[in-house]
Coordinates of N, CA and C in Angstrom, one line a residue:
X385 N 0.8 -1.2 0.0 CA 0.0 0.0 0.0 C 0.9 1.2 0.0
X386 N 0.6 2.2 -0.9 CA 1.3 3.4 -1.0 C 0.7 4.4 0.1
X387 N 1.3 4.5 1.2 CA 0.8 5.3 2.3 C 1.0 6.8 2.1
X388 N -0.1 7.6 2.3 CA 0.0 9.0 2.2 C 0.0 9.7 3.6
X389 N -0.8 9.1 4.5 CA -0.9 9.6 5.9 C -0.6 8.5 6.9
X390 N 0.3 8.7 7.8 CA 0.6 7.7 8.8 C 0.4 8.3 10.2
X391 N -0.5 7.7 11.0 CA -0.8 8.2 12.3 C -0.2 7.3 13.4
X392 N 0.6 7.9 14.3 CA 1.3 7.1 15.3 C 0.9 7.5 16.7
X393 N 0.4 6.6 17.5 CA 0.2 6.8 18.9 C -0.6 8.1 19.2
X394 N -1.6 8.3 18.4 CA -2.4 9.6 18.6 C -3.4 9.5 19.7
X395 N -3.3 10.5 20.6 CA -4.3 10.6 21.7 C -4.9 12.0 21.6
X396 N -6.2 12.1 21.9 CA -6.8 13.4 22.0 C -7.8 13.5 23.1
X397 N -7.8 14.7 23.8 CA -8.6 14.9 24.9 C -9.4 16.2 24.7
X398 N -10.7 16.1 25.1 CA -11.5 17.4 25.3 C -11.6 17.6 26.8
X399 N -10.8 18.5 27.3 CA -10.7 18.6 28.8 C -10.1 17.3 29.4
X400 N -10.9 16.7 30.3 CA -10.4 15.4 30.9 C -10.9 14.2 30.1
X401 N -11.8 14.4 29.2 CA -12.4 13.3 28.4 C -11.5 12.9 27.3
X402 N -11.1 11.6 27.2 CA -10.3 11.2 26.2 C -11.1 10.7 25.0
X403 N -10.9 11.3 23.8 CA -11.6 11.1 22.6 C -11.0 10.1 21.7
X404 N -9.6 10.1 21.7 CA -8.9 9.2 20.8 C -7.9 8.5 21.7
X405 N -7.7 7.2 21.5 CA -6.9 6.3 22.4 C -5.9 5.6 21.6
X406 N -4.6 6.1 21.6 CA -3.5 5.3 20.9 C -3.9 4.9 19.5
X407 N -4.3 5.8 18.7 CA -4.6 5.5 17.3 C -3.4 5.3 16.5
X408 N -3.3 4.2 15.8 CA -2.2 3.9 14.8 C -2.8 3.4 13.5
X409 N -2.7 4.2 12.5 CA -3.3 3.8 11.2 C -2.4 4.3 10.1
X410 N -2.6 3.7 8.9 CA -2.0 4.2 7.7 C -3.2 4.4 6.7
X411 N -3.1 5.6 6.0 CA -4.1 5.9 5.0 C -3.5 5.9 3.6
X412 N -4.1 5.1 2.7 CA -3.5 5.0 1.4 C -3.6 6.2 0.5
X413 N -2.7 6.4 -0.4 CA -2.7 7.5 -1.4 C -3.7 7.3 -2.5
X414 N -4.3 8.3 -2.9 CA -5.2 8.4 -4.1 C -6.3 7.2 -4.0
X415 N -6.9 7.1 -2.8 CA -8.0 6.2 -2.6 C -9.0 6.9 -1.7
X416 N -10.2 6.4 -1.7 CA -11.2 7.0 -0.7 C -11.2 6.1 0.5
X417 N -10.7 6.7 1.6 CA -10.7 6.0 2.9 C -12.0 6.5 3.7
X418 N -12.7 5.6 4.2 CA -13.9 5.9 5.0 C -13.7 5.6 6.5
X419 N -13.9 6.6 7.3 CA -13.9 6.3 8.8 C -15.4 6.1 9.2
X420 N -15.6 5.0 9.8 CA -17.0 4.7 10.2 C -17.1 4.2 11.6
X421 N -18.3 4.2 12.2 CA -18.5 3.7 13.5 C -19.7 4.4 14.1
X422 N -20.1 3.9 15.3 CA -21.3 4.5 15.9 C -21.1 6.0 16.3
X423 N -22.2 6.7 16.6 CA -22.1 8.1 17.0 C -21.2 8.2 18.3
X424 N -20.4 9.3 18.3 CA -19.6 9.6 19.4 C -18.3 8.7 19.6
X425 N -17.9 8.0 18.5 CA -16.8 7.1 18.7 C -15.5 7.7 18.4
X426 N -15.5 9.0 17.9 CA -14.2 9.7 17.7 C -13.9 9.9 16.2
X427 N -14.8 9.6 15.3 CA -14.6 9.7 13.9 C -14.2 11.1 13.5
X428 N -15.0 12.1 13.8 CA -14.7 13.5 13.4 C -13.4 14.0 14.1
X429 N -13.3 13.6 15.4 CA -12.0 14.0 16.1 C -10.8 13.5 15.4
X430 N -10.8 12.2 14.9 CA -9.7 11.7 14.2 C -9.5 12.5 12.9
X431 N -10.6 12.7 12.1 CA -10.5 13.4 10.9 C -9.9 14.8 11.0
X432 N -10.4 15.6 12.0 CA -9.9 16.9 12.2 C -8.5 17.0 12.8
X433 N -8.0 15.9 13.3 CA -6.6 15.8 13.7 C -5.6 15.8 12.5
X434 N -6.2 15.4 11.4 CA -5.3 15.2 10.2 C -4.9 16.5 9.5
X435 N -5.6 17.6 9.8 CA -5.1 18.9 9.3 C -5.1 20.0 10.4
X436 N -5.0 19.5 11.6 CA -4.9 20.4 12.8 C -6.1 21.3 13.0
X437 N -7.2 21.0 12.5 CA -8.4 21.7 12.8 C -8.9 21.4 14.2
X438 N -8.5 20.2 14.7 CA -9.0 19.8 16.1 C -8.5 20.8 17.1
X439 N -7.3 21.4 17.0 CA -6.8 22.3 18.0 C -7.5 23.6 18.0
X440 N -8.4 23.9 17.1 CA -9.2 25.1 17.1 C -10.3 25.0 18.2
X441 N -10.6 23.8 18.7 CA -11.6 23.6 19.7 C -10.9 23.9 21.1
X442 N -11.5 24.8 21.9 CA -11.0 25.1 23.2 C -10.9 23.8 24.0
X443 N -9.8 23.7 24.8 CA -9.6 22.7 25.8 C -9.1 21.4 25.2
X444 N -8.7 21.3 23.9 CA -8.2 20.1 23.4 C -6.7 19.9 23.7
X445 N -6.3 18.7 23.9 CA -4.9 18.3 24.0 C -4.7 17.1 23.1
X446 N -3.6 17.2 22.4 CA -3.2 16.2 21.4 C -1.8 15.7 21.6
X447 N -1.6 14.4 21.5 CA -0.2 13.9 21.5 C -0.1 12.8 20.5
X448 N 1.1 12.6 20.1 CA 1.4 11.6 19.0 C 1.8 12.3 17.8
X449 N 1.8 11.5 16.7 CA 2.3 12.0 15.4 C 1.3 11.8 14.3
X450 N 1.2 12.8 13.4 CA 0.4 12.6 12.1 C 1.4 13.0 11.0
X451 N 1.8 12.0 10.3 CA 2.8 12.2 9.2 C 2.1 12.2 7.9
X452 N 2.3 13.3 7.2 CA 1.8 13.5 5.8 C 3.1 13.5 4.9
X453 N 3.2 12.5 4.0 CA 4.4 12.4 3.2 C 5.6 12.3 4.2
X454 N 5.5 11.6 5.3 CA 6.5 11.3 6.3 C 6.9 12.6 7.1
X455 N 6.2 13.7 7.0 CA 6.5 14.9 7.8 C 5.4 15.0 8.8
X456 N 5.9 15.1 10.1 CA 4.9 15.3 11.2 C 4.3 16.7 11.2
X457 N 3.0 16.7 10.9 CA 2.3 18.0 10.8 C 2.2 18.7 12.2
X458 N 2.5 18.0 13.3 CA 2.5 18.6 14.6 C 3.9 19.1 15.1
X459 N 4.9 18.9 14.2 CA 6.2 19.3 14.6 C 6.3 20.8 14.8
X460 N 7.1 21.3 15.7 CA 7.1 22.7 16.1 C 7.4 23.6 14.9
X461 N 8.2 23.2 14.0 CA 8.6 24.1 12.9 C 7.6 24.1 11.8
X462 N 6.6 23.4 11.8 CA 5.6 23.3 10.7 C 4.7 24.5 10.7
X463 N 4.4 25.0 9.5 CA 3.5 26.1 9.3 C 2.1 25.6 9.2
X464 N 1.3 25.9 10.2 CA -0.1 25.4 10.3 C -0.9 25.8 9.1
X465 N -0.7 27.0 8.6 CA -1.5 27.5 7.4 C -1.2 26.6 6.2
X466 N 0.1 26.2 6.1 CA 0.5 25.4 5.0 C -0.1 24.0 5.1
X467 N -0.2 23.5 6.3 CA -0.8 22.2 6.6 C -2.3 22.2 6.1
X468 N -3.0 23.3 6.5 CA -4.4 23.3 6.1 C -4.6 23.6 4.6
X469 N -3.6 24.1 4.0 CA -3.7 24.3 2.5 C -3.5 22.9 1.8
X470 N -2.6 22.2 2.3 CA -2.3 20.8 1.8 C -3.4 19.8 2.1
X471 N -4.1 20.0 3.2 CA -5.1 19.0 3.7 C -6.4 19.8 3.9
X472 N -7.3 19.9 2.9 CA -8.5 20.6 2.9 C -9.6 19.9 3.6
X473 N -10.6 20.6 4.2 CA -11.7 20.0 4.9 C -13.0 20.5 4.3
X474 N -13.9 19.5 3.9 CA -15.2 19.8 3.5 C -16.1 19.5 4.7
X475 N -16.8 20.5 5.2 CA -17.5 20.3 6.5 C -18.9 19.7 6.3
X476 N -19.5 19.4 7.4 CA -20.8 18.7 7.4 C -21.8 19.6 6.7
X477 N -21.8 20.9 7.1 CA -22.7 21.8 6.4 C -21.9 22.8 5.6
X478 N -22.4 23.2 4.4 CA -21.6 24.1 3.6 C -21.5 25.5 4.3
X479 N -20.3 26.1 4.1 CA -20.1 27.4 4.7 C -19.5 28.4 3.7
X480 N -20.3 28.8 2.7 CA -19.8 29.7 1.7 C -19.5 31.1 2.4
X481 N -18.4 31.7 1.9 CA -18.1 33.0 2.4 C -19.1 34.1 2.0
X482 N -19.3 35.1 2.7 CA -20.3 36.2 2.4 C -19.8 37.1 1.3
X483 N -19.7 36.5 0.1 CA -19.3 37.2 -1.1 C -19.8 36.4 -2.3
X484 N -19.4 36.8 -3.5 CA -20.0 36.2 -4.7 C -19.5 34.8 -4.9
X485 N -20.2 34.1 -5.8 CA -19.7 32.7 -6.2 C -18.3 32.8 -6.7
X486 N -18.0 33.7 -7.6 CA -16.6 33.9 -8.1 C -15.6 34.1 -7.0
X487 N -15.9 35.0 -6.2 CA -15.0 35.4 -5.1 C -14.7 34.3 -4.1
X488 N -15.7 33.4 -3.9 CA -15.6 32.3 -3.0 C -14.5 31.3 -3.6
X489 N -14.5 31.1 -4.9 CA -13.5 30.2 -5.4 C -12.1 30.8 -5.5
X490 N -12.1 32.1 -5.8 CA -10.9 32.9 -6.0 C -10.2 33.2 -4.7
X491 N -10.9 33.2 -3.6 CA -10.4 33.8 -2.4 C -9.1 33.1 -1.9
X492 N -9.1 31.8 -1.8 CA -7.8 31.2 -1.4 C -6.7 31.4 -2.3
X493 N -7.0 31.4 -3.6 CA -5.9 31.7 -4.6 C -5.3 33.1 -4.4
X494 N -6.2 34.0 -4.1 CA -5.7 35.4 -3.8 C -4.8 35.4 -2.6
X495 N -5.3 34.8 -1.5 CA -4.6 34.8 -0.2 C -3.1 34.2 -0.4
X496 N -3.0 33.2 -1.2 CA -1.7 32.5 -1.4 C -1.0 33.0 -2.6
X497 N -1.6 34.0 -3.3 CA -1.0 34.7 -4.5 C -0.6 33.6 -5.5
X498 N -1.5 32.8 -5.9 CA -1.2 31.6 -6.7 C -1.3 32.0 -8.2
X499 N -1.9 33.1 -8.6 CA -2.0 33.4 -10.0 C -1.4 34.8 -10.3
X500 N -1.1 35.1 -11.6 CA -0.4 36.3 -11.9 C -1.3 37.5 -12.4
X501 N -2.5 37.1 -12.9 CA -3.3 38.2 -13.5 C -4.8 37.7 -13.5
X502 N -5.6 38.7 -13.9 CA -7.1 38.5 -13.8 C -7.5 37.3 -14.7
X503 N -6.9 37.2 -15.9 CA -7.3 36.1 -16.8 C -7.0 34.7 -16.2
X504 N -5.8 34.6 -15.5 CA -5.5 33.3 -14.9 C -6.5 33.0 -13.7
X505 N -6.9 34.0 -13.0 CA -7.9 33.7 -11.9 C -9.2 33.3 -12.5
X506 N -9.7 34.0 -13.6 CA -10.9 33.6 -14.2 C -10.9 32.2 -14.8
X507 N -9.8 31.9 -15.4 CA -9.7 30.5 -16.0 C -9.7 29.5 -14.8
X508 N -9.0 29.8 -13.7 CA -8.9 28.8 -12.6 C -10.3 28.7 -12.0
X509 N -11.0 29.8 -11.8 CA -12.3 29.7 -11.2 C -13.2 28.8 -12.0
X510 N -13.2 29.0 -13.3 CA -14.0 28.1 -14.2 C -13.6 26.6 -14.1
X511 N -12.3 26.4 -14.1 CA -11.7 25.1 -14.0 C -12.2 24.3 -12.8
X512 N -12.2 25.0 -11.6 CA -12.6 24.3 -10.4 C -14.1 24.2 -10.2
X513 N -14.8 25.1 -10.8 CA -16.3 25.0 -10.8 C -16.7 23.8 -11.7
X514 N -15.9 23.6 -12.8 CA -16.2 22.5 -13.7 C -15.9 21.2 -12.9
X515 N -14.8 21.1 -12.2 CA -14.5 19.9 -11.5 C -15.5 19.6 -10.5
X516 N -16.1 20.6 -9.8 CA -17.1 20.4 -8.8 C -18.5 20.2 -9.4
X517 N -18.6 20.2 -10.7 CA -19.8 19.9 -11.4 C -20.8 21.1 -11.3
X518 N -20.3 22.3 -11.2 CA -21.2 23.4 -10.9 C -21.2 24.5 -12.0
X519 N -20.2 24.4 -12.9 CA -20.1 25.5 -13.9 C -21.3 25.7 -14.7
X520 N -21.9 24.6 -15.2 CA -23.1 24.7 -16.1 C -24.3 25.3 -15.3
X521 N -24.3 25.2 -14.0 CA -25.4 25.8 -13.2 C -25.2 27.2 -12.8
X522 N -23.9 27.7 -12.7 CA -23.6 29.0 -12.2 C -22.8 29.9 -13.1
X523 N -22.4 29.3 -14.2 CA -21.4 30.1 -15.1 C -21.9 31.4 -15.5
X524 N -23.2 31.6 -15.6 CA -23.7 32.9 -16.1 C -24.1 33.8 -14.9
X525 N -23.9 33.4 -13.7 CA -24.2 34.3 -12.6 C -23.1 34.2 -11.5
X526 N -21.9 34.3 -11.9 CA -20.8 34.2 -11.0 C -20.7 35.3 -10.0
X527 N -21.4 36.5 -10.3 CA -21.3 37.6 -9.3 C -22.5 37.7 -8.4
X528 N -23.4 36.6 -8.5 CA -24.4 36.5 -7.5 C -23.9 36.1 -6.2
X529 N -24.6 36.4 -5.1 CA -24.1 36.0 -3.7 C -24.1 34.4 -3.7
X530 N -23.0 33.9 -3.1 CA -23.0 32.4 -2.9 C -24.1 31.9 -2.1
X531 N -24.7 32.7 -1.2 CA -25.8 32.3 -0.4 C -27.1 32.1 -1.2
X532 N -27.1 32.6 -2.4 CA -28.3 32.4 -3.3 C -28.4 31.0 -3.8
X533 N -27.3 30.2 -3.7 CA -27.3 28.9 -4.2 C -28.1 27.9 -3.3
X534 N -28.6 26.8 -3.8 CA -29.2 25.8 -3.0 C -28.1 25.2 -2.1
X535 N -28.5 24.5 -1.0 CA -27.5 24.0 -0.1 C -26.6 22.9 -0.8
X536 N -27.2 22.2 -1.7 CA -26.4 21.2 -2.4 C -25.3 21.9 -3.3
X537 N -25.7 23.0 -4.0 CA -24.8 23.8 -4.8 C -23.8 24.4 -3.9
X538 N -24.2 24.9 -2.7 CA -23.2 25.5 -1.8 C -22.1 24.5 -1.4
X539 N -22.5 23.3 -1.2 CA -21.5 22.3 -0.8 C -20.5 22.0 -1.9
X540 N -21.0 22.0 -3.1 CA -20.1 21.8 -4.3 C -19.2 23.0 -4.5
X541 N -19.8 24.2 -4.2 CA -19.0 25.4 -4.2 C -17.8 25.4 -3.2
X542 N -18.2 24.9 -2.0 CA -17.1 24.7 -1.0 C -16.1 23.7 -1.4
X543 N -16.5 22.7 -2.1 CA -15.5 21.8 -2.7 C -14.6 22.4 -3.7
X544 N -15.2 23.2 -4.6 CA -14.4 24.0 -5.6 C -13.4 24.9 -4.9
X545 N -13.9 25.6 -3.9 CA -13.1 26.6 -3.1 C -11.9 25.8 -2.5
X546 N -12.1 24.6 -2.0 CA -11.1 23.9 -1.4 C -10.1 23.4 -2.4
X547 N -10.5 22.9 -3.5 CA -9.6 22.4 -4.6 C -8.8 23.5 -5.2
X548 N -9.3 24.8 -5.2 CA -8.6 25.9 -5.8 C -7.2 26.2 -5.2
X549 N -7.0 25.8 -4.0 CA -5.7 26.1 -3.3 C -4.8 24.9 -3.5
X550 N -5.2 23.9 -4.3 CA -4.3 22.8 -4.8 C -3.9 22.0 -3.6
X551 N -4.8 21.4 -2.8 CA -4.4 20.5 -1.8 C -3.9 19.1 -2.3
X552 N -3.3 18.3 -1.4 CA -3.0 17.0 -1.8 C -4.1 16.0 -1.3
X553 N -4.8 16.4 -0.2 CA -5.7 15.6 0.5 C -7.0 16.3 0.8
X554 N -8.1 15.6 0.6 CA -9.4 16.2 0.9 C -10.1 15.4 2.0
X555 N -10.4 16.1 3.1 CA -11.1 15.5 4.2 C -12.6 15.9 4.1
X556 N -13.5 14.9 4.4 CA -14.9 15.2 4.4 C -15.6 14.7 5.6
X557 N -16.1 15.7 6.4 CA -16.8 15.3 7.7 C -18.3 15.2 7.5
X558 N -18.7 14.0 7.1 CA -20.1 13.7 6.8 C -20.6 14.8 5.8
X559 N -19.9 14.9 4.6 CA -20.1 16.0 3.7 C -21.4 16.0 3.0
X560 N -22.2 14.9 3.1 CA -23.5 14.9 2.4 C -24.7 14.8 3.4
X561 N -24.4 14.8 4.7 CA -25.5 14.5 5.7 C -26.5 15.6 5.7
X562 N -26.2 16.8 5.3 CA -27.2 17.9 5.3 C -27.9 18.1 4.0
X563 N -27.6 17.2 3.0 CA -28.1 17.4 1.6 C -29.2 16.5 1.3
X564 N -30.0 16.9 0.3 CA -31.1 16.0 -0.2 C -30.4 14.9 -1.0
X565 N -31.1 13.8 -1.3 CA -30.5 12.7 -2.0 C -29.9 13.0 -3.3
X566 N -30.5 13.8 -4.1 CA -29.9 14.1 -5.4 C -28.6 14.9 -5.3
X567 N -28.6 15.9 -4.4 CA -27.4 16.7 -4.1 C -26.3 15.8 -3.5
X568 N -26.7 14.9 -2.6 CA -25.7 14.0 -2.0 C -25.1 13.1 -3.1
X569 N -25.9 12.6 -4.0 CA -25.3 11.8 -5.1 C -24.4 12.6 -5.9
X570 N -24.7 13.8 -6.2 CA -23.8 14.7 -6.9 C -22.4 14.8 -6.3
X571 N -22.4 15.1 -5.0 CA -21.1 15.2 -4.2 C -20.4 13.9 -4.2
X572 N -21.1 12.8 -4.0 CA -20.4 11.5 -4.0 C -19.7 11.2 -5.3
X573 N -20.4 11.5 -6.4 CA -19.9 11.3 -7.7 C -18.6 12.1 -7.9
X574 N -18.6 13.4 -7.4 CA -17.4 14.2 -7.6 C -16.3 13.6 -6.8
X575 N -16.5 13.1 -5.6 CA -15.5 12.6 -4.8 C -14.9 11.3 -5.4
X576 N -15.7 10.5 -6.0 CA -15.2 9.3 -6.7 C -14.3 9.7 -7.9
X577 N -14.7 10.7 -8.6 CA -13.9 11.2 -9.7 C -12.6 11.8 -9.3
X578 N -12.6 12.4 -8.1 CA -11.4 13.1 -7.6 C -10.3 12.2 -7.1
X579 N -10.7 11.0 -6.7 CA -9.6 10.1 -6.1 C -8.5 9.8 -7.1
X580 N -8.7 10.0 -8.3 CA -7.6 9.8 -9.3 C -6.5 10.8 -9.1
X581 N -6.8 11.9 -8.5 CA -5.8 13.0 -8.3 C -5.5 13.3 -6.8
X582 N -6.4 12.9 -5.9 CA -6.3 13.3 -4.5 C -6.5 12.1 -3.6
X583 N -5.9 12.2 -2.4 CA -6.2 11.2 -1.3 C -7.5 11.8 -0.6
X584 N -8.5 11.0 -0.4 CA -9.7 11.4 0.1 C -10.0 10.6 1.4
X585 N -10.4 11.3 2.5 CA -10.7 10.7 3.7 C -12.1 11.2 4.2
X586 N -13.1 10.3 4.4 CA -14.4 10.8 4.7 C -14.9 10.1 5.9
X587 N -15.6 10.9 6.8 CA -16.4 10.3 7.9 C -17.8 10.2 7.4
X588 N -18.4 9.0 7.7 CA -19.8 8.9 7.4 C -20.5 8.1 8.5
X589 N -21.8 8.5 8.7 CA -22.6 7.7 9.7 C -23.5 6.7 9.0
X590 N -23.4 6.6 7.6 CA -24.2 5.8 6.8 C -23.4 4.6 6.3
X591 N -23.8 3.4 6.7 CA -23.1 2.2 6.2 C -23.2 2.1 4.7
X592 N -24.4 2.4 4.1 CA -24.6 2.2 2.7 C -23.7 3.2 1.9
X593 N -23.5 4.4 2.4 CA -22.5 5.3 1.8 C -21.1 4.8 1.9
X594 N -20.7 4.3 3.0 CA -19.4 3.7 3.1 C -19.1 2.6 2.1
X595 N -20.1 1.8 1.9 CA -20.0 0.7 0.9 C -19.9 1.2 -0.5
X596 N -20.6 2.3 -0.8 CA -20.6 2.9 -2.1 C -19.2 3.6 -2.4
X597 N -18.6 4.2 -1.4 CA -17.4 5.0 -1.7 C -16.1 4.4 -1.3
X598 N -16.0 3.5 -0.3 CA -14.8 3.2 0.3 C -13.9 2.3 -0.6
X599 N -12.6 2.6 -0.6 CA -11.6 1.7 -1.1 C -10.9 1.1 0.2
X600 N -10.9 1.9 1.2 CA -10.2 1.5 2.5 C -11.1 1.9 3.6
X601 N -11.2 1.1 4.7 CA -12.1 1.4 5.8 C -11.4 1.4 7.1
X602 N -11.7 2.4 7.9 CA -11.3 2.4 9.3 C -12.5 2.4 10.2
X603 N -12.6 1.3 11.0 CA -13.8 1.2 11.9 C -13.4 1.6 13.3
X604 N -14.1 2.5 13.9 CA -13.8 3.0 15.3 C -14.9 2.7 16.3
X605 N -14.5 2.5 17.5 CA -15.4 2.3 18.6 C -14.8 2.9 19.9
X606 N -15.6 3.8 20.5 CA -15.1 4.4 21.8 C -13.7 4.9 21.7
X607 N -13.4 5.7 20.7 CA -12.1 6.3 20.6 C -10.9 5.4 20.1
X608 N -11.2 4.2 19.8 CA -10.2 3.3 19.4 C -10.4 2.8 18.0
X609 N -9.3 2.5 17.3 CA -9.5 1.9 15.9 C -9.6 0.4 16.2
X610 N -10.7 -0.2 15.9 CA -10.9 -1.6 16.0 C -10.4 -2.4 14.9
X611 N -10.6 -1.9 13.7 CA -10.2 -2.6 12.5 C -10.0 -1.6 11.3
X612 N -9.0 -1.9 10.5 CA -8.7 -1.1 9.3 C -8.2 -2.0 8.2
X613 N -8.6 -1.7 7.0 CA -8.2 -2.6 5.9 C -8.9 -2.2 4.6
X614 N -8.5 -2.9 3.5 CA -9.3 -2.7 2.3 C -10.8 -3.0 2.5
X615 N -11.6 -2.2 1.8 CA -13.0 -2.2 2.0 C -13.6 -3.6 1.8
X616 N -13.2 -4.3 0.7 CA -13.8 -5.6 0.4 C -13.5 -6.6 1.5
X617 N -12.4 -6.4 2.2 CA -12.0 -7.4 3.2 C -12.8 -7.1 4.5
X618 N -12.9 -5.8 4.9 CA -13.6 -5.4 6.1 C -15.1 -5.7 6.0
X619 N -15.7 -5.4 4.8 CA -17.1 -5.6 4.6 C -17.5 -7.1 4.5
X620 N -16.7 -7.8 3.8 CA -17.0 -9.2 3.5 C -16.5 -10.2 4.5
X621 N -15.4 -9.9 5.2 CA -14.8 -10.8 6.1 C -14.1 -10.1 7.3
X622 N -14.9 -9.4 8.1 CA -14.3 -8.6 9.2 C -13.6 -9.5 10.2
X623 N -12.5 -9.0 10.7 CA -11.7 -9.8 11.6 C -12.1 -9.8 13.1
X624 N -12.8 -8.7 13.4 CA -13.2 -8.5 14.8 C -14.7 -8.6 15.0
X625 N -15.1 -9.1 16.2 CA -16.5 -9.3 16.4 C -17.3 -8.0 16.5
X626 N -16.6 -6.9 17.1 CA -17.3 -5.6 17.2 C -17.6 -5.0 15.8
X627 N -16.6 -5.3 14.8 CA -16.9 -4.8 13.5 C -18.1 -5.6 12.9
X628 N -18.1 -6.9 13.1 CA -19.1 -7.7 12.5 C -20.5 -7.3 13.1
X629 N -20.5 -7.0 14.4 CA -21.8 -6.6 15.0 C -22.3 -5.3 14.4
X630 N -21.3 -4.3 14.2 CA -21.7 -3.0 13.6 C -22.3 -3.2 12.2
X631 N -21.6 -4.0 11.4 CA -22.0 -4.2 10.0 C -23.4 -4.9 9.9
X632 N -23.7 -5.7 11.0 CA -25.0 -6.4 11.0 C -26.1 -5.6 11.6
X633 N -25.7 -4.3 12.0 CA -26.7 -3.4 12.5 C -27.1 -3.6 14.0
X634 N -26.2 -4.3 14.8 CA -26.6 -4.6 16.1 C -26.5 -3.4 17.0
X635 N -25.6 -2.4 16.6 CA -25.6 -1.1 17.3 C -25.1 0.0 16.4

């Protein structure tokens, strides 16, 4: 397995409550990895530790290592802004910036000074809206407020905005849970297309979605990784009784 992210002895606390317990996993490159498990088991906590979003929550303590391309993102000399540029996050609910559709996509590119002139920005905005499957729907109203879009369109806009800063890894924290079925299907389709270029890690609370998307699966329970492996192995022949019980709907 070509490993992109390696997690070693990761522990996380919210105050005195331990949310992650000695997590050790490897996440493959250019595949869709799904983190699944019952509610409150630490899925989102693990996901947000992969780009240092977790430390934005007051009272969190984190120990251990998260290596992206063998570099520990928690090392003292690491630039946190650069980490979050390389490892983007698609949140549970879309959060468009209070500006136009065009400006939402261009914003990160402007911040990082990624283009040289207006033409390059315009071409890039179109490119990422096309990747997100949104150009045909919004190409003629780029200067409308992003908030005028439907919630499903807003989520794809947030995907385009994240891709525009050229990340290596896309994280999704239940990225379709707030969407209607058609919009959710649209986002799922985009994520499957994108795995040819990006490493994708998704938290889902829906077993059916995990089976549709996953190349690799991490199953968690009460802050611990119970089982991890290729999706076909975990779904068809789980090694642990707790995994089997979850897949059979016992909890």
